[in-house]
Every structure is written in structure tokens, then in C-alpha cells.
């Protein structure tokens, strides 16, 4: 298979109030590239919102989710090549980018920042999505990591 879908879910579980039923994944690995779904202040295990009203806490949770998803994908933070940041208020730029700077010190990625009127839930103030790579020399090892992590979660890739 040329790709793996990591942490599959249906939006009916995440957004029950919105009457949606779309099949998604938190990450997709395709030919050595890791595409992450936008991460917000939500715990990946419990789906509970974290840091309601606190953009810094939400950014920390989003970066923690990104680190975890990259690890489960067989990649790492220092293999990020692109990040897109969505803010619901321009005043959140400094605290969010400070959090990202701590997590990504020394990683010279490209970045786009956008200010939007809203995210999928009103309590979410920031969303960060990332794209990373897996070097060719580690792709077989990374595939093994993906399968092992999925098995730990009781999932098939």
C-alpha cells in the first residue's frame, strides 16, 4: 500500500452537534510524506477540549498532538517542512508562535499564518496543521513504527 491512514475517525464522534458523518484520519502517510490534520486544543484520546479561553494552552496541546502523530507516523518534529496556522484573532499570533518556537527550535520550516473568523468549534482559538517527511533511509523502519503504534491502539492501517 502506498499510504497509511493514522487514527481514523468519523466526524459524528467529534462533532455530534453538527450532524456530520465524514470519514477522516488524523494523519496520512503517502510515499514518505506525512500530512497531518489541523490540530487544535483537543486531547486526541478523550476528544475533550483543552485550554478553553487560553490560546497558549491550546497551542501547547496542538503541538503535543503534532509531536505524537508524527511519532506514530514514523516521523519527527525536526522533519516538518510546512506549517499552516489559523488564528481567530490576530492578537493570538505572538503567544502561539512563541509556543511553536519552543517546540520547533532549530527546525527551519516554511509557514503560512491566517486569521479566520472561526474554527469548527467556538472554543477553539488556534489550529495548526503540518506536513513532514520521512527520509528514504528510514521509510521501512517508519512503516514498522506505524504498524506497531496502530496495533497498540487496536487499529489496522
C-alpha positions in Angstrom: 0.0 0.0 0.0 1.4 3.4 -0.9 -0.3 5.2 2.0 -1.4 4.6 5.6 -4.2 6.4 7.4 -3.5 7.0 11.1 -6.2 7.4 13.8 -9.2 7.1 11.6 -12.4 8.5 12.9 -15.9 9.7 11.8 -16.9 13.3 12.4 -20.1 12.1 14.0 -18.0 11.2 17.0 -16.1 14.6 17.1 -18.9 17.0 16.2 -22.2 15.3 17.2 -23.9 18.7 17.4 -23.2 19.4 13.7 -24.9 16.3 12.2 -21.8 15.3 10.1 -20.7 11.8 9.2 -17.4 12.2 7.3 -14.7 9.5 7.5 -11.3 11.2 8.2 -7.9 10.4 9.7 -5.6 12.4 12.0 -2.7 11.7 9.6 -2.0 10.2 6.3 1.5 8.9 5.3 1.9 8.7 1.5 5.2 8.0 -0.2 7.4 9.4 2.6 5.3 12.5 3.3 3.2 12.9 6.4 0.1 15.0 6.1 -1.5 16.0 9.5 -5.0 17.1 10.0 -5.1 20.6 11.6 -4.6 20.2 15.3 -6.4 22.2 18.0 -6.7 22.3 21.7 -8.3 18.9 21.9 -7.0 15.7 23.6 -6.6 13.1 20.9 -7.6 10.3 23.3 -10.6 11.8 25.0 -11.7 14.3 22.4 -12.1 16.8 25.2 -11.3 20.5 24.6 -8.2 21.7 26.4 -7.4 25.3 27.4 -10.8 26.8 26.7 -10.2 30.5 26.6 -6.4 30.1 26.7 -4.8 30.3 23.3 -1.4 29.4 24.7 -2.7 26.2 26.3 -4.5 25.3 23.1 -1.3 25.9 21.1 0.6 23.6 23.5 -2.0 20.9 23.1 -1.9 21.3 19.3 1.9 21.0 19.2 1.8 18.0 21.6 -0.7 16.3 19.2 1.5 17.1 16.3 4.5 15.5 18.0 2.5 12.4 18.9 1.1 12.0 15.5 4.5 12.4 13.8 5.9 9.8 16.2 3.0 7.4 15.4 3.7 8.1 11.7 7.4 7.3 12.0 8.5 10.9 11.5 9.5 13.6 14.0 9.2 17.3 14.7 12.5 18.1 13.1 11.2 16.6 9.8 8.4 19.1 9.5 8.6 21.0 6.2 5.4 23.1 6.3 3.1 24.5 8.9 -0.2 26.5 8.5 -1.5 28.3 11.5 -5.1 29.5 11.7 -5.9 32.1 14.4 -9.3 33.5 15.3 -7.7 36.8 16.5 -4.5 38.5 15.3 -3.6 39.2 18.9 -3.0 35.5 19.4 -0.1 35.5 16.9 2.6 36.2 19.5 1.7 33.6 22.1 1.0 30.9 19.5 4.3 31.5 17.7 6.2 31.5 21.0 4.8 28.1 21.8 5.7 26.8 18.3 9.1 28.3 18.6 9.8 26.3 21.8 8.6 23.1 20.1 10.4 23.7 16.8 13.7 25.3 17.8 16.2 24.8 15.0 13.6 23.5 12.5 13.6 25.7 9.5 10.2 25.0 8.0 8.0 27.2 5.8 4.9 28.6 7.4 1.7 30.4 6.5 -0.4 32.2 9.1 -4.0 33.1 8.6 -6.6 35.0 10.7 -10.0 33.4 10.2 -13.4 34.3 11.6 -14.0 31.0 13.3 -12.8 27.4 13.6 -15.0 24.2 13.8 -16.0 24.8 17.4 -16.3 28.3 19.0 -14.0 27.4 21.9 -11.1 26.7 19.6 -8.8 29.7 19.1 -5.9 28.2 17.1 -5.5 25.4 14.6 -2.1 24.2 13.4 -1.6 21.8 10.6 1.8 20.4 9.5 3.4 18.4 6.7 6.5 16.4 7.4 8.8 14.0 5.5 10.3 10.6 6.3 13.8 10.3 4.8 14.1 7.4 2.3 16.7 5.8 4.5 14.1 5.4 7.3 10.9 4.6 5.4 10.9 0.8 6.1 11.6 1.5 9.8 8.9 4.1 9.9 6.4 1.7 8.4 7.2 -0.8 11.2 6.6 2.0 13.7 3.2 2.8 12.2 2.1 -0.8 12.3 3.2 -1.2 15.9 1.6 2.0 17.1 -1.7 1.2 15.3 -1.7 -2.3 16.9 -1.2 -0.7 20.4 -4.3 1.4 19.7 -6.2 -1.7 18.4 -6.3 -0.3 14.9 -5.5 -1.5 11.4 -3.7 0.8 9.0 
